[in-house]
PDB file of C-alpha atoms in Angstrom:
ATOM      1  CA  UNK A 184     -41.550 -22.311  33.839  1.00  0.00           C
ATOM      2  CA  UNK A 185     -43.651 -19.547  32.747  1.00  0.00           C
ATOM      3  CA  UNK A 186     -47.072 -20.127  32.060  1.00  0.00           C
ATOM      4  CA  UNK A 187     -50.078 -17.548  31.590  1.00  0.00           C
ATOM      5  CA  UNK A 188     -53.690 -17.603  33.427  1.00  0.00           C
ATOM      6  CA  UNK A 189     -57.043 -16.679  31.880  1.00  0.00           C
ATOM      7  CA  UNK A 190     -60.309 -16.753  33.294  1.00  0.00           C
ATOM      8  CA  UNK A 191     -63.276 -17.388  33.248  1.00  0.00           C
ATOM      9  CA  UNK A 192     -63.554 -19.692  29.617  1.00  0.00           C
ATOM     10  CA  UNK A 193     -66.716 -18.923  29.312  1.00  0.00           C
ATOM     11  CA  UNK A 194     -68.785 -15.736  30.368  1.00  0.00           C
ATOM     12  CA  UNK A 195     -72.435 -15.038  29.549  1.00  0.00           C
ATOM     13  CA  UNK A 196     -73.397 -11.444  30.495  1.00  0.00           C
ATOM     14  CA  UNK A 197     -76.780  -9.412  29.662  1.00  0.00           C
ATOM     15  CA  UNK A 198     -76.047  -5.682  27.530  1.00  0.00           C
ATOM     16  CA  UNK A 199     -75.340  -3.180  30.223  1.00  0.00           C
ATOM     17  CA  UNK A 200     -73.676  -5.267  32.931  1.00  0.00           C
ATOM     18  CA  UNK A 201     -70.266  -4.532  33.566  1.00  0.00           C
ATOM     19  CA  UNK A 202     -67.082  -6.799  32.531  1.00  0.00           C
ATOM     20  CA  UNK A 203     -64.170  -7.565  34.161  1.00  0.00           C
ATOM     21  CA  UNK A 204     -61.316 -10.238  32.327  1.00  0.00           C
ATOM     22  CA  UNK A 205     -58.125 -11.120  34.509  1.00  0.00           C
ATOM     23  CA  UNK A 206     -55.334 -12.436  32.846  1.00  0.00           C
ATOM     24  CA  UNK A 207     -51.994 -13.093  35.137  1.00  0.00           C
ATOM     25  CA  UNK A 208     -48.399 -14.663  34.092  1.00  0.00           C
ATOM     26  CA  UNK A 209     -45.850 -16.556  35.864  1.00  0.00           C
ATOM     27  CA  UNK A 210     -42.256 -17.481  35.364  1.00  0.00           C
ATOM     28  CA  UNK A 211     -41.402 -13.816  34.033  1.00  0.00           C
ATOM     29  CA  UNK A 212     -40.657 -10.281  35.063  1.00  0.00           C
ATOM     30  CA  UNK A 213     -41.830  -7.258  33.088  1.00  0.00           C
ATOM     31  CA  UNK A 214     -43.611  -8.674  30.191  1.00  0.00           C
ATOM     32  CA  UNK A 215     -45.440  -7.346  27.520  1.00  0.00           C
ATOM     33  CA  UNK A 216     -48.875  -7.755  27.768  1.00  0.00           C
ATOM     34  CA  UNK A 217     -51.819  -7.793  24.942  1.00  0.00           C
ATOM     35  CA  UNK A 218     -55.255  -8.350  25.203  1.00  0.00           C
ATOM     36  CA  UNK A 219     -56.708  -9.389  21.629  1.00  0.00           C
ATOM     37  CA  UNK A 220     -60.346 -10.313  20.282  1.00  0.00           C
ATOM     38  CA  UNK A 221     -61.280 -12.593  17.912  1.00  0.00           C
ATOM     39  CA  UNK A 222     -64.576 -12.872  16.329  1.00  0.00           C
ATOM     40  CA  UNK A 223     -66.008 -15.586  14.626  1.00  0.00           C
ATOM     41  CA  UNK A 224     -64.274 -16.817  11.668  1.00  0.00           C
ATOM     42  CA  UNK A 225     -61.935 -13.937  11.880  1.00  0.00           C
ATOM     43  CA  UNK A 226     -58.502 -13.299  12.578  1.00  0.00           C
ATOM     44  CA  UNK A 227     -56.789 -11.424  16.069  1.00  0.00           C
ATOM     45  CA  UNK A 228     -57.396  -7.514  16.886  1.00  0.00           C
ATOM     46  CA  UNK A 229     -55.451  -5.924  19.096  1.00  0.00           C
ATOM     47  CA  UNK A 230     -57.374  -4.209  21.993  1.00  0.00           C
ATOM     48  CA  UNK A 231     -54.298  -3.645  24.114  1.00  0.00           C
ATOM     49  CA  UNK A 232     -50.986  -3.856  25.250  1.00  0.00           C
ATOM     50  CA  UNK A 233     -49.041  -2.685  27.671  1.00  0.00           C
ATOM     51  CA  UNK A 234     -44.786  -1.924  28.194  1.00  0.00           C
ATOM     52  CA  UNK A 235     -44.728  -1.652  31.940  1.00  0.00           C
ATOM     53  CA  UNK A 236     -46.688  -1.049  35.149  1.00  0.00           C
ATOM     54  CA  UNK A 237     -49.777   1.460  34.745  1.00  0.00           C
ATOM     55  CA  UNK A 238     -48.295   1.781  30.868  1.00  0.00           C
ATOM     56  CA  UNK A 239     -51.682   1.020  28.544  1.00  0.00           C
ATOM     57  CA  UNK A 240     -51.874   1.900  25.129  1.00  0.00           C
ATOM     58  CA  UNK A 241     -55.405   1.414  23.126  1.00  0.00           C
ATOM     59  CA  UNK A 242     -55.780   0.104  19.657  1.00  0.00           C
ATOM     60  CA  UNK A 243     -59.293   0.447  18.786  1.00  0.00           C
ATOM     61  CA  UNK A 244     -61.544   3.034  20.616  1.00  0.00           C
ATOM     62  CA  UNK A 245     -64.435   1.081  22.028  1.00  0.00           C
ATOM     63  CA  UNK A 246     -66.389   0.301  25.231  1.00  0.00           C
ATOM     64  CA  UNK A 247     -63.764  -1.634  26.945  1.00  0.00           C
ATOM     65  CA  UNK A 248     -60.563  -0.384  29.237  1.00  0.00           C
ATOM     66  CA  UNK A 249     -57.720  -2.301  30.056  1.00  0.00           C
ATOM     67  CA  UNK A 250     -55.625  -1.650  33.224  1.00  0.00           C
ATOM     68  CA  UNK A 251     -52.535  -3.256  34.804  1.00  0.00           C
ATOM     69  CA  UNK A 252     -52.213  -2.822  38.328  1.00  0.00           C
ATOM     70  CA  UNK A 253     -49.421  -5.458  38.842  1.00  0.00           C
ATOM     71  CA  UNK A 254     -46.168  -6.342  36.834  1.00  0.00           C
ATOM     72  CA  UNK A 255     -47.914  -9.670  35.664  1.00  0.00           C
ATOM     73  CA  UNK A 256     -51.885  -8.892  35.789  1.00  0.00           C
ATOM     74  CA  UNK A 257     -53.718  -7.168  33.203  1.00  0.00           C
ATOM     75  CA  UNK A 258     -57.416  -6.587  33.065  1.00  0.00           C
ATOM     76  CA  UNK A 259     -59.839  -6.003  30.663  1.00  0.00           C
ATOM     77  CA  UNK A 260     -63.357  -4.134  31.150  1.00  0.00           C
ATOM     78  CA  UNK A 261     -66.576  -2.284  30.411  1.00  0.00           C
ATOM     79  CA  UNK A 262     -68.659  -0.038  33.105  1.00  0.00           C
ATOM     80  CA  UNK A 263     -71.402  -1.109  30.192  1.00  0.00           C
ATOM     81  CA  UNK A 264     -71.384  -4.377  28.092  1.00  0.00           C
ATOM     82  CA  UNK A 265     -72.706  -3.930  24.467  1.00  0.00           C
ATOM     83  CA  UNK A 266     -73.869  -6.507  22.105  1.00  0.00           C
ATOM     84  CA  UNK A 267     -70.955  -6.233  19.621  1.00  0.00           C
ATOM     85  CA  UNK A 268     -68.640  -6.502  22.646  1.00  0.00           C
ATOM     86  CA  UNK A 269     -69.285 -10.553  22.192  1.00  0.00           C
ATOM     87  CA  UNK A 270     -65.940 -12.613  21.112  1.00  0.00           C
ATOM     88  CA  UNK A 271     -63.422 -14.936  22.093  1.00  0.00           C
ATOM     89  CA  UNK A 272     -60.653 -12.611  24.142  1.00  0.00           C
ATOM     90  CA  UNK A 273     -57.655 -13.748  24.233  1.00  0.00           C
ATOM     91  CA  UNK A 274     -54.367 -12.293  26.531  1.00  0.00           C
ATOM     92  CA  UNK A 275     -51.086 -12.624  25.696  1.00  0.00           C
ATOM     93  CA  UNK A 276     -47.352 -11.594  26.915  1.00  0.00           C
ATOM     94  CA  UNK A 277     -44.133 -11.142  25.324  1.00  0.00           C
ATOM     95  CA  UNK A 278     -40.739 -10.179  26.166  1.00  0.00           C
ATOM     96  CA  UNK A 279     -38.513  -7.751  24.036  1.00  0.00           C
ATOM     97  CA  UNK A 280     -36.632 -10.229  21.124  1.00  0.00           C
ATOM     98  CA  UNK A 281     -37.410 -12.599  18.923  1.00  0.00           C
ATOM     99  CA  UNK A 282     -39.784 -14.596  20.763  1.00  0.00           C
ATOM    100  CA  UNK A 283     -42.989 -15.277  19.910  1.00  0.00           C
ATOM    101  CA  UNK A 284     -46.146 -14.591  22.264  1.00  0.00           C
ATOM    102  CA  UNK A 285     -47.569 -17.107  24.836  1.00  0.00           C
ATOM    103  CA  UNK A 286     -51.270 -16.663  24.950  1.00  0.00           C
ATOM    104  CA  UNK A 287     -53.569 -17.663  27.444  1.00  0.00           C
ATOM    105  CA  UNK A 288     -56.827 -20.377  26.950  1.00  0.00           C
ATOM    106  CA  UNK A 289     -58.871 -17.294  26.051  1.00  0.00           C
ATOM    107  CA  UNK A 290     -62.233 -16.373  27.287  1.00  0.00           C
ATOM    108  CA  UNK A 291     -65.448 -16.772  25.158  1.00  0.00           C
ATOM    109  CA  UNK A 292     -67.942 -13.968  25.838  1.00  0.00           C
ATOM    110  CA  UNK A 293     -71.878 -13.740  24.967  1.00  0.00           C
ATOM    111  CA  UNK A 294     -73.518 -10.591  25.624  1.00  0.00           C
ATOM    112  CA  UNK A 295     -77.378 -11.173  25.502  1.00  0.00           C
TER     113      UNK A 295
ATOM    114  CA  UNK B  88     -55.884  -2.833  10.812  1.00  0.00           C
ATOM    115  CA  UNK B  89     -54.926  -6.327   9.406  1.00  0.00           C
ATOM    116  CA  UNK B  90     -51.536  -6.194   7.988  1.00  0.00           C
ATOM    117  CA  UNK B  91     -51.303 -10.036   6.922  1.00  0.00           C
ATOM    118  CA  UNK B  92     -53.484 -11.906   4.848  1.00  0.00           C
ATOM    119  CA  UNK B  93     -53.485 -15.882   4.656  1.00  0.00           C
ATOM    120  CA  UNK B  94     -53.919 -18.149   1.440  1.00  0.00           C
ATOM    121  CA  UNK B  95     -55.977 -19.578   0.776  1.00  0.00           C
ATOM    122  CA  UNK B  96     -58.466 -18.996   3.656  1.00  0.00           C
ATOM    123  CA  UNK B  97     -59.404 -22.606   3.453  1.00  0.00           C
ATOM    124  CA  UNK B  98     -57.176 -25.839   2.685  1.00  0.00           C
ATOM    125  CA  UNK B  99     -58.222 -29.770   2.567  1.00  0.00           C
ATOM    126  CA  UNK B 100     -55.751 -32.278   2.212  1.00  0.00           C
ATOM    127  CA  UNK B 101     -55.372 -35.719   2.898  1.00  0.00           C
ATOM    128  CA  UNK B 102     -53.139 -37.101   5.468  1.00  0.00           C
ATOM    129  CA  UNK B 103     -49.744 -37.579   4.169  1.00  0.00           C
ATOM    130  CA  UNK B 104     -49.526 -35.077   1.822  1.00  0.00           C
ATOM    131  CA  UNK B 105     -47.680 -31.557   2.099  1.00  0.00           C
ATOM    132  CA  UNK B 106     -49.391 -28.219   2.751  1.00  0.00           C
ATOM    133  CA  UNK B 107     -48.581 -24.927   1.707  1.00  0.00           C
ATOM    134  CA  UNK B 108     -50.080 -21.703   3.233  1.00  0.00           C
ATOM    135  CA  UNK B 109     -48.908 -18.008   2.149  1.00  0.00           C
ATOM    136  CA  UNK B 110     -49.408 -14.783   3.446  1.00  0.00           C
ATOM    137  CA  UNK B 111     -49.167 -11.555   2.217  1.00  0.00           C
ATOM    138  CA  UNK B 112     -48.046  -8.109   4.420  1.00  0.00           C
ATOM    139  CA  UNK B 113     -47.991  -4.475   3.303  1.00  0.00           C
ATOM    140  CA  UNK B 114     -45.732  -2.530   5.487  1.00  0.00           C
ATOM    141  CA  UNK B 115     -42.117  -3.411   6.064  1.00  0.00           C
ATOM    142  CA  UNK B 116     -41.254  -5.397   8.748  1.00  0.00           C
ATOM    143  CA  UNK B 117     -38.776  -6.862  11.759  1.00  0.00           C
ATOM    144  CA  UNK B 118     -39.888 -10.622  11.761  1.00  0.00           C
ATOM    145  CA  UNK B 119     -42.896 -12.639  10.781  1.00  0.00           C
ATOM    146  CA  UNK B 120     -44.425 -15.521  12.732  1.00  0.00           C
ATOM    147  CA  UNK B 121     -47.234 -18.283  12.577  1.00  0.00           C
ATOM    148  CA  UNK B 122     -49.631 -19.446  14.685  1.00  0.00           C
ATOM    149  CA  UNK B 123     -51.654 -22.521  15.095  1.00  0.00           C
ATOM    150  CA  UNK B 124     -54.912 -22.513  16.792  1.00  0.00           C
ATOM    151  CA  UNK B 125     -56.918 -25.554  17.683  1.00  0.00           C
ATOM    152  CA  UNK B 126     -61.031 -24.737  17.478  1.00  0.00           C
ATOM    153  CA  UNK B 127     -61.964 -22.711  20.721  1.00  0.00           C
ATOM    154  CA  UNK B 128     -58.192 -22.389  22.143  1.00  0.00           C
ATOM    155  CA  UNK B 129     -55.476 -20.100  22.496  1.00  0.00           C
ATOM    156  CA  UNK B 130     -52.738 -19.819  20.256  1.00  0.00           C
ATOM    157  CA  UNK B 131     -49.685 -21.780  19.622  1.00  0.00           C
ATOM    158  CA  UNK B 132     -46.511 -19.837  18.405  1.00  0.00           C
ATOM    159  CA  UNK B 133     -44.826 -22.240  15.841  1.00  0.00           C
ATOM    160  CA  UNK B 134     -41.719 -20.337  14.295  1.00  0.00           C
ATOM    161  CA  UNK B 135     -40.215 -17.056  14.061  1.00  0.00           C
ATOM    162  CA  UNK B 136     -38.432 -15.643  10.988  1.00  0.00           C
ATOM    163  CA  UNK B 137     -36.323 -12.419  11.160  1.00  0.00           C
ATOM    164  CA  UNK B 138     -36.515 -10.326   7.854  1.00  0.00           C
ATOM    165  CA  UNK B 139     -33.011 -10.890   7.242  1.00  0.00           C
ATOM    166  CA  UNK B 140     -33.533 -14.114   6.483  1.00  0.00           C
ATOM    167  CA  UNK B 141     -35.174 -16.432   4.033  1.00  0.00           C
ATOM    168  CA  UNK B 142     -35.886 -19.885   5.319  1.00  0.00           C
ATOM    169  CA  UNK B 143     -35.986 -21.648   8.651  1.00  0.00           C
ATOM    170  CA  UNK B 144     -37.123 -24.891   9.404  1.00  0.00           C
ATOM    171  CA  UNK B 145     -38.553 -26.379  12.594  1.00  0.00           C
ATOM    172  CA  UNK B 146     -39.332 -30.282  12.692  1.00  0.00           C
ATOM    173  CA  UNK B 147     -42.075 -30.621   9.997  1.00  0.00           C
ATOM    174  CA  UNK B 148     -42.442 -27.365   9.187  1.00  0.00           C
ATOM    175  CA  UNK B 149     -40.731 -24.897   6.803  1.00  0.00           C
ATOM    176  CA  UNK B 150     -41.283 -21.347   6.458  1.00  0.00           C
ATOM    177  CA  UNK B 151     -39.926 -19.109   4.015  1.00  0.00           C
ATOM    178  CA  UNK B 152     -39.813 -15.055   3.730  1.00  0.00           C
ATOM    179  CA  UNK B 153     -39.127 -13.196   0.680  1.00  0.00           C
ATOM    180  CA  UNK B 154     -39.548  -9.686   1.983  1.00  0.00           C
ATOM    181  CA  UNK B 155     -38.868  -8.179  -1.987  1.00  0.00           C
ATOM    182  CA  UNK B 156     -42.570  -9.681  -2.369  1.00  0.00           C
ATOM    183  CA  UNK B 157     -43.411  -8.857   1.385  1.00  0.00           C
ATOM    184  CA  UNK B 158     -44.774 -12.629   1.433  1.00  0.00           C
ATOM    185  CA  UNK B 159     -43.792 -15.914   3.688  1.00  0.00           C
ATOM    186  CA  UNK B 160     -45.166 -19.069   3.221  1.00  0.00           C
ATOM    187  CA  UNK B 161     -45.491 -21.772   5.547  1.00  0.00           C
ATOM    188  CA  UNK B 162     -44.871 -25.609   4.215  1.00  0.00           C
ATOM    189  CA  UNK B 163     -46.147 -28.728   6.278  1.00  0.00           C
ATOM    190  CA  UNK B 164     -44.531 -31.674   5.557  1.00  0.00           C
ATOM    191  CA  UNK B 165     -45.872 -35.255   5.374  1.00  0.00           C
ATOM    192  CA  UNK B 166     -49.774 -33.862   7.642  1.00  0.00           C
ATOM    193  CA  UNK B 167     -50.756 -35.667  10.061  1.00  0.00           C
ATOM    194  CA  UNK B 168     -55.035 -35.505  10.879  1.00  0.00           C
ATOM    195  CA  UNK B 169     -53.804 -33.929  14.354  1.00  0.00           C
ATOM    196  CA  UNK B 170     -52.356 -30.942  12.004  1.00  0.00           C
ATOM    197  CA  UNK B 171     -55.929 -29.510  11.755  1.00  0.00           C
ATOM    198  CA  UNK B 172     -56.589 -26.776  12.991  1.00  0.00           C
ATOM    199  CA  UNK B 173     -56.454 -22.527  12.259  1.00  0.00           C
ATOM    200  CA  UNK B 174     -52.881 -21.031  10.690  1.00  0.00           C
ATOM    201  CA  UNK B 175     -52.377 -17.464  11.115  1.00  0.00           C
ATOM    202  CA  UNK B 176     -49.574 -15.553  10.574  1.00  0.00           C
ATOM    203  CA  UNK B 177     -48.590 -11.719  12.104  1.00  0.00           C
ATOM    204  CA  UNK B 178     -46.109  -9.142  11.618  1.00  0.00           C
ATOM    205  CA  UNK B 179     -43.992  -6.987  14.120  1.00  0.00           C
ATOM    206  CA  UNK B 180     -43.169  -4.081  12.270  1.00  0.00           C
ATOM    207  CA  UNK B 181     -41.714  -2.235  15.408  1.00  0.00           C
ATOM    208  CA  UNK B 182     -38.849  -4.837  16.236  1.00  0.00           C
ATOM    209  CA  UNK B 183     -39.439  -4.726  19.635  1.00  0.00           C
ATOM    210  CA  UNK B 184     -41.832  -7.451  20.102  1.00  0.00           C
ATOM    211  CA  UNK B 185     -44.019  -5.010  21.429  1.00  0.00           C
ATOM    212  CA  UNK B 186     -46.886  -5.456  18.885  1.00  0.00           C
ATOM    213  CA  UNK B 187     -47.985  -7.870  16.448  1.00  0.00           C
ATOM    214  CA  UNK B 188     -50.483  -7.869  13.714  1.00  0.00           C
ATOM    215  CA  UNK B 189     -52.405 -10.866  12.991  1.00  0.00           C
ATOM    216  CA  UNK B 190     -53.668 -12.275   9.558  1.00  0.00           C
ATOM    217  CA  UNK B 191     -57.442 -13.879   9.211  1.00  0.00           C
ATOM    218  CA  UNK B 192     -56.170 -17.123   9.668  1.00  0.00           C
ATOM    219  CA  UNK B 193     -55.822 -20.130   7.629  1.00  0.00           C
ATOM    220  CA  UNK B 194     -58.638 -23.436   8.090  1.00  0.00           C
ATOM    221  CA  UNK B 195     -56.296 -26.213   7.625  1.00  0.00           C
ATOM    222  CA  UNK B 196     -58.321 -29.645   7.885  1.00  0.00           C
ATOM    223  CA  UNK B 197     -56.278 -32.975   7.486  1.00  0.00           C
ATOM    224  CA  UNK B 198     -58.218 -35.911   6.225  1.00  0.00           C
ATOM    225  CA  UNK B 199     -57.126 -39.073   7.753  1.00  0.00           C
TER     226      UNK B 199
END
């Protein structure tokens, strides 16, 4: 069965100290991958997503990079955390059709 | 950018009774689908409609799509208190699955 990993839940990390989120899937070959952010009382933005292998395409400019070194791991980070980087981050893979997206247990982040 | 936007933001029912959230999109689209999210988790995909058609149902829940108003609504029959929780709904424009758009979400609480 195919079932997505996220980690850590929970992250507290002082402005200026680097990031890095793994997210990895199981059960599935070539997904599409996402990693979104949600802030408080607020609905999903997409940060990115990516078609293939080394394929990333960026939503928002910001502090963060994502990178995908593996078919079914994606990463998300920052050489330097920022303040407004805080949020819940959550990943998430696809495949092409009418599914809908699995999403991982996201991981809630508090830069201080 | 937010293409979807849920109404209302906020809904309080009592258990037993139906509820009825709407959203809204702007650009034309390939399917719509909703999302559940319990407080401080991922998200749950509920139900997938295709723009081609106009109602689907799925256990306890209905969903309609009138794409002439670029609107769906999502109907919950019969609430249970374990129904509460966050309602969003997103948009894939592209028809690939490749990228959805997410609404601000719905508060849904169910009063036992």
């Amino acid at each position: 069965s195919q079932t997505i990993h996220q980690w850590p839940a929970t992250l507290v990390q002082p402005v200026g100290s680097p990031l890095s989120l793994e997210c990895t899937v199981e059960g599935t070959s070539n997904p599409n991958l996402y990693w979104y952010r949600q802030a408080a009382g607020r609905g999903l933005q997409l940060l990115f997503y990516s078609v293939g292998i080394g394929q990333i395409s960026s939503e928002v400019p910001q502090n963060l990079s994502a990178s995908r070194p593996q078919d079914r791991q994606f990463i998300l980070s920052s050489k330097k955390l920022l303040l407004s980087d805080s949020g819940f981050y959550l990943c998430a893979w696809s495949v092409h059709g009418y599914y809908g997206y699995t999403f991982g247990s996201g991981t809630r982040l508090t830069v201080v | 950018s937010q293409q979807g936007e849920e109404d209302p933001q906020a809904l309080s029912i009592q258990e037993g009774e139906n509820a009825t959230m709407n959203c809204s999109y702007k650009t034309s689209i390939n399917n719509l689908q909703w999302y559940r999210q319990n407080s401080g988790r991922g998200l749950v995909h509920l139900i997938l409609i295709r723009s081609n058609e106009r109602e689907k149902h799925s256990g306890r829940l209905r969903v309609t799509l009138d794409t002439s108003k670029k609107s769906s609504s999502l109907l919950i029959t019969a609430s249970r208190a374990a129904d509460t929780a966050s309602y969003f709904c997103a948009t894939d424009a592209s028809g690939a699955n490749s990228k959805l758009t997410f609404g601000k979400g719905i508060t849904l609480s169910v009063r036992p």
